[in-house]
């Protein structure tokens, strides 16, 4: 009988270091105008197809 | 097409996992400490959002504008953000690289359209709300072709990781919900993408 090999589980390693407000404040906010949720490559595709 | 690790160790195993065709959605809960969740919520709630996010460039979507805030690339080295990026990196084949991070601030009355994020990429959506009642709605809906087929509810601290080629949409909070639906979106692309990132000017899409 042929044996099936079971996949080895991937172990997710997280640091789980506490996030400080000052750290977050330095990276959040603003924007550069109108944007959409597609990635640039999809944007390129959509532009070229219209 | 990307694939996710078929088996994930019990310590951080997904609480829910499903496939639409061969493309998967993984849901993780309780990955982060309450202190980090509080910092994320309080900061996001107080941040400046800009009016101008929409689902895609197709005409109907471009009229469904919403609030959004960008997160600087430097965030990738901060706690929480580096963990989300590491998680996606550890479970995804082929390896992907982070393209961008931003925050959605969704309120009652919005319209969300189904769309695809990235044909060869992945998306991670983190629910940054500290509380969310089931009646408040705001679910993420995944499609099988033209039909909605799977729904994932917002839950504080929940991370949804999915194949970027899956058609999906968000949904607004219910009328009797006075909290914004706040989610942090991480977009990943292939490491060896042949597509060059357009200049910032080219990425700004003007409304018709």
Coordinates of N, CA and C in Angstrom, one line a residue:
Chain A
X1 N 0.8 -1.2 0.0 CA 0.0 0.0 0.0 C 0.9 1.2 0.0
X2 N 0.6 2.2 -0.9 CA 1.4 3.3 -1.0 C 1.1 4.3 0.2
X3 N 2.2 4.8 0.8 CA 2.1 5.7 1.9 C 2.0 7.1 1.3
X4 N 1.1 7.9 1.9 CA 1.0 9.3 1.6 C 1.7 10.1 2.6
X5 N 2.6 11.1 2.1 CA 3.3 11.9 3.0 C 2.5 13.1 3.5
X6 N 2.4 13.2 4.8 CA 1.7 14.3 5.4 C 2.6 15.6 5.4
X7 N 2.0 16.7 5.0 CA 2.7 17.9 5.0 C 3.2 18.3 6.4
X8 N 4.4 18.8 6.5 CA 4.9 19.3 7.8 C 4.2 20.7 8.1
X9 N 3.7 20.8 9.2 CA 3.0 22.1 9.5 C 4.0 23.3 9.5
X10 N 3.6 24.4 9.0 CA 4.4 25.6 9.0 C 4.1 26.3 10.3
X11 N 5.2 26.6 11.0 CA 5.1 27.3 12.3 C 5.1 28.8 12.1
X12 N 4.1 29.5 12.4 CA 4.1 30.9 12.3 C 4.8 31.5 13.5
X13 N 5.8 32.3 13.3 CA 6.5 33.0 14.4 C 6.2 34.5 14.4
X14 N 5.6 34.9 15.5 CA 5.3 36.3 15.6 C 6.1 36.9 16.8
X15 N 6.5 38.1 16.7 CA 7.2 38.8 17.8 C 6.3 39.2 18.9
X16 N 5.1 39.7 18.5 CA 4.1 40.2 19.4 C 4.6 41.3 20.3
X17 N 5.5 42.1 19.9 CA 6.0 43.2 20.6 C 4.8 44.3 20.7
X18 N 4.7 44.9 21.9 CA 3.6 45.9 22.0 C 3.9 47.1 21.1
X19 N 2.9 47.6 20.5 CA 3.0 48.8 19.6 C 2.7 50.0 20.5
X20 N 3.6 51.0 20.4 CA 3.4 52.2 21.1 C 2.7 53.3 20.3
X21 N 1.8 54.1 20.9 CA 1.1 55.2 20.2 C 2.0 56.1 19.4
X22 N 3.2 56.4 19.9 CA 4.1 57.3 19.2 C 4.6 56.7 18.0
X23 N 4.8 55.4 18.0 CA 5.3 54.7 16.8 C 4.2 54.8 15.7
X24 N 3.0 54.5 16.1 CA 1.9 54.5 15.1 C 1.7 55.9 14.5
X25 N 1.7 56.9 15.4 CA 1.4 58.2 15.0 C 2.3 58.7 13.9
X26 N 3.5 58.2 13.9 CA 4.5 58.6 12.9 C 4.3 58.1 11.5
X27 N 3.4 57.1 11.4 CA 3.3 56.5 10.0 C 1.9 56.6 9.5
X28 N 0.9 57.0 10.3 CA -0.5 57.0 9.8 C -0.9 58.4 9.4
X29 N -1.8 58.4 8.4 CA -2.5 59.6 8.1 C -2.3 60.2 6.8
X30 N -3.2 61.0 6.4 CA -3.1 61.7 5.2 C -3.4 60.8 4.0
X31 N -2.9 61.3 2.8 CA -3.1 60.6 1.6 C -2.8 61.6 0.5
X32 N -2.7 61.0 -0.7 CA -2.3 61.8 -1.9 C -3.4 61.9 -2.9
X33 N -4.6 62.0 -2.5 CA -5.7 62.2 -3.4 C -6.5 61.0 -3.6
X34 N -7.1 60.8 -4.8 CA -8.0 59.7 -5.0 C -7.2 58.5 -5.4
X35 N -7.5 57.4 -4.7 CA -6.9 56.1 -4.9 C -7.9 55.0 -4.9
X36 N -7.5 53.9 -5.4 CA -8.4 52.7 -5.4 C -7.7 51.5 -4.8
X37 N -8.5 50.5 -4.6 CA -7.9 49.3 -3.9 C -7.2 48.3 -4.7
X38 N -7.2 48.5 -6.0 CA -6.4 47.6 -6.8 C -4.9 47.9 -6.8
X39 N -4.1 46.9 -7.0 CA -2.7 47.2 -7.0 C -2.3 47.8 -8.3
X40 N -1.1 48.4 -8.4 CA -0.7 49.1 -9.6 C -0.7 48.2 -10.8
X41 N -0.3 46.9 -10.6 CA -0.3 46.1 -11.8 C -1.7 45.9 -12.4
X42 N -2.7 45.9 -11.5 CA -4.1 45.8 -12.0 C -4.5 47.1 -12.6
X43 N -4.0 48.2 -12.0 CA -4.3 49.5 -12.5 C -3.8 49.6 -14.0
X44 N -2.6 49.1 -14.2 CA -2.0 49.2 -15.5 C -2.8 48.4 -16.5
X45 N -3.3 47.2 -16.0 CA -4.1 46.3 -16.8 C -5.4 47.1 -17.2
X46 N -6.0 47.7 -16.2 CA -7.3 48.3 -16.5 C -7.1 49.5 -17.4
X47 N -6.0 50.2 -17.2 CA -5.8 51.4 -18.1 C -5.6 51.0 -19.5
X48 N -4.8 49.9 -19.7 CA -4.5 49.5 -21.0 C -5.6 48.9 -21.7
X49 N -6.6 48.4 -21.0 CA -7.7 47.7 -21.6 C -8.9 48.6 -21.9
X50 N -8.7 49.9 -21.6 CA -9.9 50.8 -21.9 C -9.5 51.8 -22.9
Chain B
X1 N -0.9 31.8 -9.6 CA -1.7 31.7 -8.4 C -0.8 31.4 -7.2
X2 N -1.2 32.0 -6.1 CA -0.4 31.8 -4.9 C -1.1 30.6 -4.2
X3 N -0.3 30.0 -3.3 CA -0.8 28.9 -2.4 C -0.4 29.2 -1.0
X4 N -1.3 28.8 -0.1 CA -1.0 29.0 1.4 C -0.5 27.6 1.9
X5 N 0.3 27.6 3.0 CA 0.7 26.4 3.6 C -0.5 25.5 4.0
X6 N -0.5 24.3 3.5 CA -1.6 23.4 3.8 C -1.8 23.1 5.3
X7 N -0.7 23.1 6.0 CA -0.8 22.8 7.5 C -0.1 23.9 8.2
X8 N -0.8 24.5 9.2 CA -0.2 25.6 10.0 C -0.2 25.1 11.4
X9 N 0.9 25.3 12.1 CA 1.1 24.9 13.5 C -0.1 25.4 14.4
X10 N -0.4 24.6 15.4 CA -1.6 24.9 16.2 C -1.5 26.3 17.0
X11 N -0.4 26.7 17.3 CA -0.3 27.9 18.1 C -0.9 29.1 17.4
X12 N -0.7 29.3 16.1 CA -1.3 30.4 15.4 C -2.1 29.9 14.2
X13 N -2.8 28.8 14.4 CA -3.5 28.2 13.3 C -4.8 29.1 13.0
X14 N -5.2 29.1 11.7 CA -6.4 29.8 11.3 C -7.6 29.3 12.0
X15 N -8.5 30.1 12.4 CA -9.7 29.7 13.1 C -10.8 29.3 12.0
X16 N -10.5 29.7 10.8 CA -11.4 29.3 9.7 C -10.6 29.3 8.4
X17 N -10.9 28.4 7.6 CA -10.2 28.3 6.3 C -11.1 27.8 5.2
X18 N -11.2 28.4 4.1 CA -12.1 27.9 3.0 C -11.5 28.2 1.7
X19 N -11.9 27.5 0.7 CA -11.4 27.7 -0.7 C -12.6 28.0 -1.6
X20 N -12.4 28.9 -2.6 CA -13.3 29.1 -3.6 C -12.6 28.7 -4.9
X21 N -13.0 27.5 -5.4 CA -12.1 26.9 -6.4 C -10.8 26.5 -5.7
X22 N -9.7 26.9 -6.3 CA -8.4 26.5 -5.7 C -7.8 27.7 -4.8
X23 N -8.6 28.8 -4.8 CA -8.0 29.9 -4.1 C -8.6 30.1 -2.7
X24 N -7.7 30.3 -1.8 CA -8.1 30.2 -0.4 C -8.2 31.5 0.4
X25 N -9.0 31.4 1.5 CA -9.2 32.5 2.4 C -8.9 31.9 3.8
X26 N -8.0 32.5 4.6 CA -7.6 32.1 5.9 C -8.0 33.2 6.9
X27 N -8.6 32.8 8.0 CA -9.0 33.7 9.0 C -8.3 33.4 10.3
X28 N -7.6 34.4 10.8 CA -6.9 34.3 12.1 C -7.5 35.2 13.2
X29 N -7.6 34.7 14.4 CA -8.1 35.5 15.5 C -7.1 35.5 16.6
X30 N -7.2 36.5 17.4 CA -6.5 36.6 18.7 C -4.9 36.4 18.5
X31 N -4.4 37.0 17.5 CA -3.0 36.9 17.2 C -2.2 38.0 18.1
X32 N -2.9 39.1 18.4 CA -2.2 40.2 19.0 C -2.7 40.6 20.4
X33 N -1.8 41.2 21.2 CA -2.2 41.5 22.6 C -3.2 42.6 22.6
X34 N -4.1 42.7 23.6 CA -5.1 43.7 23.7 C -4.5 45.1 23.7
X35 N -3.3 45.2 24.3 CA -2.7 46.5 24.4 C -2.4 47.1 23.0
X36 N -2.0 46.2 22.1 CA -1.7 46.6 20.7 C -3.0 46.9 20.0
X37 N -4.1 46.2 20.3 CA -5.4 46.5 19.6 C -5.9 47.8 20.1
X38 N -5.7 48.2 21.3 CA -6.2 49.5 21.8 C -5.4 50.6 21.2
X39 N -4.1 50.4 21.1 CA -3.3 51.5 20.4 C -3.8 51.7 19.0
X40 N -4.0 50.6 18.3 CA -4.4 50.6 16.9 C -5.7 51.3 16.7
X41 N -6.7 50.9 17.5 CA -8.0 51.5 17.4 C -8.0 53.0 17.8
X42 N -7.4 53.3 18.9 CA -7.4 54.7 19.3 C -6.7 55.7 18.3
X43 N -5.6 55.2 17.8 CA -4.9 56.0 16.8 C -5.6 56.1 15.5
X44 N -6.2 55.0 15.1 CA -6.9 55.1 13.8 C -8.2 55.9 13.9
X45 N -8.8 55.8 15.1 CA -10.1 56.6 15.3 C -9.8 58.1 15.3
X46 N -8.6 58.5 15.7 CA -8.2 59.9 15.8 C -7.4 60.4 14.6
X47 N -7.2 59.5 13.6 CA -6.3 59.9 12.5 C -7.1 60.8 11.4
X48 N -6.4 61.4 10.6 CA -6.9 62.2 9.5 C -7.1 61.2 8.3
X49 N -8.3 61.1 7.8 CA -8.6 60.3 6.6 C -8.9 61.2 5.5
X50 N -8.6 60.7 4.3 CA -8.9 61.5 3.1 C -10.0 60.9 2.3
X51 N -10.8 61.7 1.6 CA -11.9 61.3 0.9 C -11.5 61.0 -0.5
X52 N -11.6 59.7 -1.0 CA -11.1 59.5 -2.3 C -10.8 58.0 -2.6
X53 N -11.1 57.1 -1.7 CA -10.8 55.7 -2.0 C -12.0 55.0 -2.7
X54 N -11.7 54.2 -3.7 CA -12.8 53.4 -4.3 C -12.3 52.1 -4.8
X55 N -13.2 51.2 -5.2 CA -12.8 49.8 -5.4 C -12.0 49.6 -6.7
X56 N -12.3 50.2 -7.7 CA -11.5 50.0 -9.0 C -11.8 51.2 -9.9
X57 N -11.2 51.2 -11.0 CA -11.4 52.3 -11.9 C -12.6 52.2 -12.8
X58 N -13.3 51.1 -12.8 CA -14.4 51.0 -13.6 C -15.5 52.0 -13.2
X59 N -16.3 52.5 -14.2 CA -17.2 53.6 -13.9 C -18.1 53.5 -12.7
X60 N -18.8 52.3 -12.5 CA -19.7 52.3 -11.3 C -18.9 52.5 -10.0
X61 N -17.7 51.9 -9.9 CA -16.9 51.9 -8.7 C -16.4 53.3 -8.4
X62 N -16.2 54.1 -9.4 CA -15.6 55.4 -9.2 C -16.5 56.4 -8.6
X63 N -17.8 56.0 -8.5 CA -18.8 56.9 -7.9 C -19.0 56.5 -6.4
X64 N -18.3 55.4 -6.0 CA -18.5 54.9 -4.6 C -17.3 55.3 -3.8
X65 N -17.2 56.6 -3.5 CA -16.0 57.1 -2.8 C -16.1 56.9 -1.3
X66 N -14.9 56.7 -0.7 CA -14.9 56.4 0.7 C -13.7 57.1 1.4
X67 N -13.7 57.0 2.8 CA -12.6 57.5 3.5 C -11.5 56.6 3.7
X68 N -10.3 57.1 3.6 CA -9.1 56.2 3.7 C -7.9 57.0 4.2
X69 N -6.9 56.3 4.8 CA -5.7 56.9 5.2 C -4.5 56.0 4.8
X70 N -3.5 56.6 4.3 CA -2.3 55.8 3.9 C -1.4 55.6 5.1
X71 N -0.7 54.5 5.1 CA 0.3 54.2 6.1 C 1.7 54.2 5.5
X72 N 2.6 54.9 6.0 CA 3.9 55.0 5.4 C 4.7 53.7 5.4
X73 N 5.5 53.5 4.4 CA 6.3 52.3 4.3 C 7.1 52.0 5.5
X74 N 7.5 53.0 6.3 CA 8.3 52.7 7.5 C 7.6 51.9 8.5
X75 N 6.2 51.8 8.4 CA 5.5 51.0 9.3 C 5.9 49.5 9.3
X76 N 6.4 49.1 8.1 CA 6.7 47.7 8.0 C 7.7 47.2 9.0
X77 N 8.4 48.1 9.7 CA 9.4 47.7 10.7 C 8.9 47.9 12.1
X78 N 7.6 48.3 12.2 CA 7.0 48.5 13.5 C 6.4 47.2 14.0
X79 N 6.3 47.1 15.4 CA 5.5 46.0 15.9 C 4.1 46.0 15.3
X80 N 3.5 44.8 15.3 CA 2.2 44.5 14.7 C 2.3 44.5 13.2
X81 N 2.8 45.5 12.6 CA 2.9 45.5 11.1 C 3.9 44.5 10.6
X82 N 5.0 44.4 11.3 CA 6.0 43.4 10.9 C 5.5 42.0 11.2
X83 N 4.7 41.8 12.2 CA 4.1 40.5 12.4 C 3.2 40.1 11.3
X84 N 2.3 41.0 10.9 CA 1.4 40.7 9.8 C 2.2 40.3 8.5
X85 N 3.2 41.1 8.2 CA 4.0 40.9 7.0 C 4.7 39.6 7.1
X86 N 5.2 39.3 8.3 CA 5.9 38.0 8.5 C 5.0 36.8 8.4
X87 N 3.8 37.0 8.9 CA 2.8 35.9 8.8 C 2.5 35.5 7.4
X88 N 2.2 36.6 6.6 CA 1.9 36.3 5.2 C 3.1 35.7 4.5
X89 N 4.3 36.2 4.8 CA 5.5 35.7 4.2 C 5.7 34.2 4.5
X90 N 5.4 33.9 5.8 CA 5.7 32.5 6.2 C 4.7 31.4 5.7
X91 N 3.5 31.9 5.3 CA 2.5 30.9 4.8 C 2.3 30.9 3.3
X92 N 2.9 31.8 2.6 CA 2.6 32.0 1.2 C 3.7 31.5 0.3
X93 N 3.3 30.8 -0.8 CA 4.2 30.4 -1.8 C 3.6 30.8 -3.2
X94 N 4.4 31.5 -4.1 CA 5.7 31.9 -3.8 C 5.8 33.1 -2.9
X95 N 7.0 33.4 -2.4 CA 7.1 34.6 -1.5 C 6.6 35.9 -2.2
X96 N 6.0 36.6 -1.4 CA 5.4 37.9 -1.9 C 6.1 39.0 -1.1
X97 N 6.1 40.2 -1.7 CA 6.6 41.4 -1.0 C 5.5 42.4 -0.7
X98 N 5.6 43.2 0.3 CA 4.6 44.1 0.6 C 4.6 45.3 -0.4
X99 N 3.4 45.6 -0.9 CA 3.3 46.7 -1.8 C 2.9 48.0 -1.1
X100 N 1.8 47.9 -0.2 CA 1.4 49.1 0.5 C 0.5 48.7 1.6
X101 N 0.3 49.7 2.5 CA -0.6 49.5 3.6 C -1.5 50.7 3.7
X102 N -2.8 50.6 3.9 CA -3.7 51.7 4.2 C -4.8 51.3 5.1
X103 N -5.5 52.3 5.5 CA -6.6 52.1 6.5 C -7.9 52.5 5.9
X104 N -8.9 51.7 5.9 CA -10.3 52.1 5.5 C -11.1 52.5 6.7
X105 N -11.9 53.5 6.5 CA -12.8 54.0 7.6 C -14.2 54.0 7.0
X106 N -14.9 53.0 7.2 CA -16.2 52.8 6.5 C -17.4 53.1 7.5
X107 N -18.4 53.8 6.9 CA -19.5 54.2 7.7 C -20.8 53.8 7.0
X108 N -21.9 53.9 7.7 CA -23.2 53.5 7.1 C -23.5 54.3 5.8
X109 N -24.1 53.7 4.9 CA -24.5 54.4 3.7 C -23.6 54.3 2.5
X110 N -22.4 53.7 2.8 CA -21.5 53.6 1.6 C -21.9 52.4 0.7
X111 N -21.3 52.5 -0.5 CA -21.5 51.4 -1.4 C -20.1 50.7 -1.7
X112 N -20.1 49.4 -1.6 CA -18.8 48.7 -1.9 C -19.1 47.8 -3.1
X113 N -18.2 47.8 -4.1 CA -18.3 47.0 -5.2 C -17.3 45.8 -5.2
X114 N -17.7 44.7 -5.8 CA -16.8 43.5 -5.8 C -15.7 43.8 -6.8
X115 N -14.5 43.4 -6.4 CA -13.3 43.7 -7.2 C -12.2 42.7 -6.9
X116 N -11.2 42.7 -7.7 CA -10.0 41.8 -7.5 C -8.8 42.7 -7.1
X117 N -8.0 42.3 -6.1 CA -6.9 43.2 -5.7 C -5.7 43.0 -6.6
X118 N -5.2 41.8 -6.7 CA -4.0 41.5 -7.5 C -4.0 40.1 -8.0
X119 N -3.9 39.9 -9.3 CA -4.0 38.5 -9.8 C -2.9 37.5 -9.2
X120 N -1.8 38.0 -8.9 CA -0.7 37.1 -8.4 C -0.3 37.5 -7.0
X121 N -1.1 38.2 -6.3 CA -0.7 38.7 -5.0 C -1.6 38.1 -3.9
X122 N -1.5 38.8 -2.7 CA -2.3 38.4 -1.6 C -2.7 39.7 -0.9
X123 N -3.8 39.6 -0.1 CA -4.3 40.7 0.7 C -4.5 40.2 2.1
X124 N -4.2 41.1 3.1 CA -4.5 40.8 4.5 C -5.3 42.0 5.0
X125 N -6.4 41.7 5.6 CA -7.3 42.7 6.2 C -7.4 42.5 7.7
X126 N -7.0 43.6 8.4 CA -7.1 43.5 9.9 C -8.2 44.3 10.4
X127 N -9.0 43.7 11.2 CA -10.1 44.5 11.8 C -9.6 45.2 13.1
X128 N -9.6 46.6 12.9 CA -9.0 47.4 14.0 C -10.0 47.9 15.0
X129 N -11.2 47.4 14.9 CA -12.2 47.9 15.9 C -12.0 47.1 17.2
X130 N -12.4 47.8 18.3 CA -12.2 47.2 19.6 C -13.5 46.4 20.0
X131 N -14.6 46.8 19.4 CA -15.8 46.0 19.6 C -16.6 46.0 18.3
X132 N -17.3 44.9 18.1 CA -18.2 44.8 16.9 C -19.3 43.9 17.1
X133 N -20.5 44.4 17.1 CA -21.7 43.5 17.3 C -22.1 42.8 16.0
X134 N -22.5 41.6 16.0 CA -22.9 40.9 14.8 C -23.9 41.7 14.0
X135 N -24.8 42.4 14.7 CA -25.9 43.1 14.0 C -25.3 44.3 13.3
X136 N -24.1 44.7 13.5 CA -23.5 45.9 12.9 C -23.1 45.6 11.4
X137 N -23.1 44.3 11.1 CA -22.8 43.9 9.7 C -21.4 44.3 9.3
X138 N -21.2 44.9 8.1 CA -19.8 45.2 7.7 C -18.9 44.0 7.3
X139 N -19.6 42.9 6.9 CA -18.8 41.7 6.6 C -18.0 41.9 5.3
X140 N -17.0 41.1 5.1 CA -16.3 41.0 3.8 C -16.9 39.8 3.1
X141 N -17.3 40.0 1.8 CA -18.0 39.1 1.0 C -17.1 38.6 -0.1
X142 N -17.0 37.3 -0.2 CA -16.2 36.7 -1.3 C -17.1 36.0 -2.4
X143 N -16.7 36.1 -3.6 CA -17.5 35.7 -4.7 C -16.9 34.4 -5.4
X144 N -17.8 33.6 -5.9 CA -17.5 32.5 -6.7 C -18.0 32.9 -8.1
X145 N -17.2 33.4 -9.0 CA -17.7 34.0 -10.2 C -18.5 35.2 -9.9
X146 N -19.8 35.2 -10.4 CA -20.6 36.4 -10.2 C -21.4 36.3 -8.9
X147 N -21.4 35.1 -8.2 CA -22.2 34.9 -7.1 C -21.5 35.1 -5.7
X148 N -22.0 35.8 -4.8 CA -21.4 35.9 -3.5 C -21.5 34.5 -2.9
X149 N -20.4 34.0 -2.3 CA -20.4 32.6 -1.8 C -20.0 32.4 -0.4
X150 N -19.1 33.3 0.1 CA -18.6 33.2 1.5 C -18.6 34.6 2.1
X151 N -18.8 34.6 3.4 CA -18.9 35.8 4.2 C -18.0 35.7 5.4
X152 N -17.2 36.7 5.7 CA -16.4 36.7 6.9 C -16.8 38.0 7.7
X153 N -17.2 37.8 8.9 CA -17.6 38.9 9.8 C -16.4 39.6 10.3
X154 N -16.6 41.0 10.5 CA -15.6 41.7 11.3 C -15.6 41.2 12.7
X155 N -14.4 41.1 13.3 CA -14.3 40.7 14.7 C -13.0 41.4 15.2
X156 N -13.1 42.1 16.3 CA -11.9 42.8 16.8 C -10.6 41.9 16.8
X157 N -9.6 42.4 16.2 CA -8.3 41.7 16.1 C -8.3 40.6 15.1
X158 N -9.3 40.5 14.3 CA -9.3 39.4 13.2 C -8.5 39.8 12.0
X159 N -7.7 38.8 11.5 CA -6.9 39.0 10.3 C -7.4 38.1 9.2
X160 N -7.8 38.6 8.1 CA -8.2 37.8 7.0 C -7.1 37.8 5.9
X161 N -6.6 36.7 5.6 CA -5.6 36.6 4.5 C -6.1 35.9 3.4
X162 N -6.1 36.4 2.2 CA -6.7 35.7 1.0 C -5.9 36.0 -0.3
X163 N -6.1 35.1 -1.2 CA -5.5 35.2 -2.5 C -6.1 36.4 -3.2
X164 N -5.1 37.3 -3.7 CA -5.5 38.6 -4.2 C -6.3 38.5 -5.5
X165 N -6.4 37.3 -6.1 CA -7.2 37.2 -7.3 C -8.7 36.8 -7.0
X166 N -9.0 36.6 -5.7 CA -10.4 36.4 -5.4 C -11.2 37.6 -5.5
X167 N -12.3 37.5 -6.1 CA -13.3 38.6 -6.2 C -13.9 38.8 -4.8
X168 N -14.0 40.0 -4.3 CA -14.5 40.3 -3.0 C -15.0 41.7 -2.9
X169 N -15.7 42.0 -1.8 CA -16.0 43.4 -1.5 C -16.2 43.5 0.0
X170 N -16.0 44.7 0.5 CA -16.4 45.0 1.9 C -17.9 45.3 1.9
X171 N -18.4 45.6 3.1 CA -19.7 46.1 3.2 C -19.8 47.1 4.3
X172 N -20.7 48.1 4.2 CA -20.7 49.2 5.2 C -21.4 48.7 6.5
X173 N -21.2 49.4 7.6 CA -21.9 49.1 8.8 C -23.4 49.3 8.7
X174 N -24.2 48.7 9.5 CA -25.6 48.8 9.5 C -26.0 50.2 10.0
X175 N -27.3 50.6 9.7 CA -27.7 51.9 10.1 C -27.7 52.2 11.6
X176 N -27.9 51.2 12.4 CA -27.8 51.4 13.8 C -26.5 51.2 14.4
X177 N -25.4 51.2 13.6 CA -24.1 51.1 14.1 C -23.4 52.5 14.0
X178 N -23.0 53.0 15.2 CA -22.4 54.3 15.2 C -20.9 54.3 15.2
X179 N -20.3 53.1 15.0 CA -18.9 52.9 15.0 C -18.4 52.9 13.5
X180 N -17.3 53.5 13.1 CA -16.8 53.2 11.8 C -16.3 51.8 11.7
X181 N -16.3 51.2 10.6 CA -15.7 49.9 10.4 C -14.2 50.2 9.9
X182 N -13.3 49.9 10.8 CA -11.9 50.3 10.5 C -11.1 49.1 10.2
X183 N -10.6 49.0 9.0 CA -9.7 47.8 8.7 C -8.4 48.3 8.0
X184 N -7.4 47.6 8.4 CA -6.1 47.9 7.9 C -5.8 46.9 6.8
X185 N -5.6 47.4 5.6 CA -5.3 46.6 4.4 C -3.9 46.5 4.1
X186 N -3.4 45.3 4.0 CA -2.0 45.0 3.5 C -2.1 44.4 2.1
X187 N -1.4 45.0 1.2 CA -1.4 44.4 -0.2 C 0.0 43.9 -0.5
X188 N 0.0 42.6 -1.0 CA 1.3 42.0 -1.3 C 1.3 41.6 -2.8
X189 N 2.5 41.7 -3.4 CA 2.7 41.4 -4.8 C 3.8 40.4 -4.9
X190 N 4.0 39.7 -6.1 CA 5.1 38.8 -6.3 C 6.4 39.5 -6.2
X191 N 7.4 38.8 -5.6 CA 8.7 39.4 -5.5 C 9.3 39.8 -6.8
X192 N 9.1 39.0 -7.8 CA 9.7 39.2 -9.1 C 8.7 39.7 -10.1
X193 N 8.0 40.7 -9.7 CA 6.9 41.2 -10.6 C 7.6 42.0 -11.8
X194 N 7.1 41.7 -13.0 CA 7.6 42.4 -14.1 C 7.0 43.8 -14.3
X195 N 5.9 44.0 -13.5 CA 5.3 45.3 -13.5 C 6.0 46.3 -12.7
X196 N 6.3 47.4 -13.3 CA 7.0 48.5 -12.5 C 5.9 49.3 -11.9
X197 N 6.2 49.8 -10.7 CA 5.3 50.6 -9.9 C 5.2 52.0 -10.6
X198 N 4.0 52.4 -11.0 CA 3.9 53.8 -11.6 C 4.4 54.9 -10.7
X199 N 4.7 56.0 -11.2 CA 5.1 57.1 -10.4 C 3.9 57.6 -9.6
X200 N 4.2 58.2 -8.4 CA 3.0 58.7 -7.6 C 2.0 59.5 -8.5
X201 N 2.5 60.3 -9.4 CA 1.6 61.1 -10.2 C 0.7 60.3 -11.0
X202 N 1.3 59.2 -11.6 CA 0.5 58.3 -12.4 C -0.5 57.5 -11.7
X203 N -0.3 57.4 -10.3 CA -1.2 56.6 -9.5 C -2.4 57.4 -9.1
X204 N -2.4 58.7 -9.2 CA -3.5 59.5 -8.8 C -4.5 59.5 -9.9
X205 N -5.7 58.9 -9.6 CA -6.7 58.8 -10.7 C -7.7 59.9 -10.4
X206 N -8.0 60.7 -11.4 CA -8.9 61.8 -11.2 C -10.3 61.3 -11.5
X207 N -11.3 61.8 -10.7 CA -12.6 61.5 -11.0 C -13.1 62.1 -12.3
X208 N -14.0 61.4 -13.0 CA -14.5 61.9 -14.2 C -15.5 63.0 -13.9

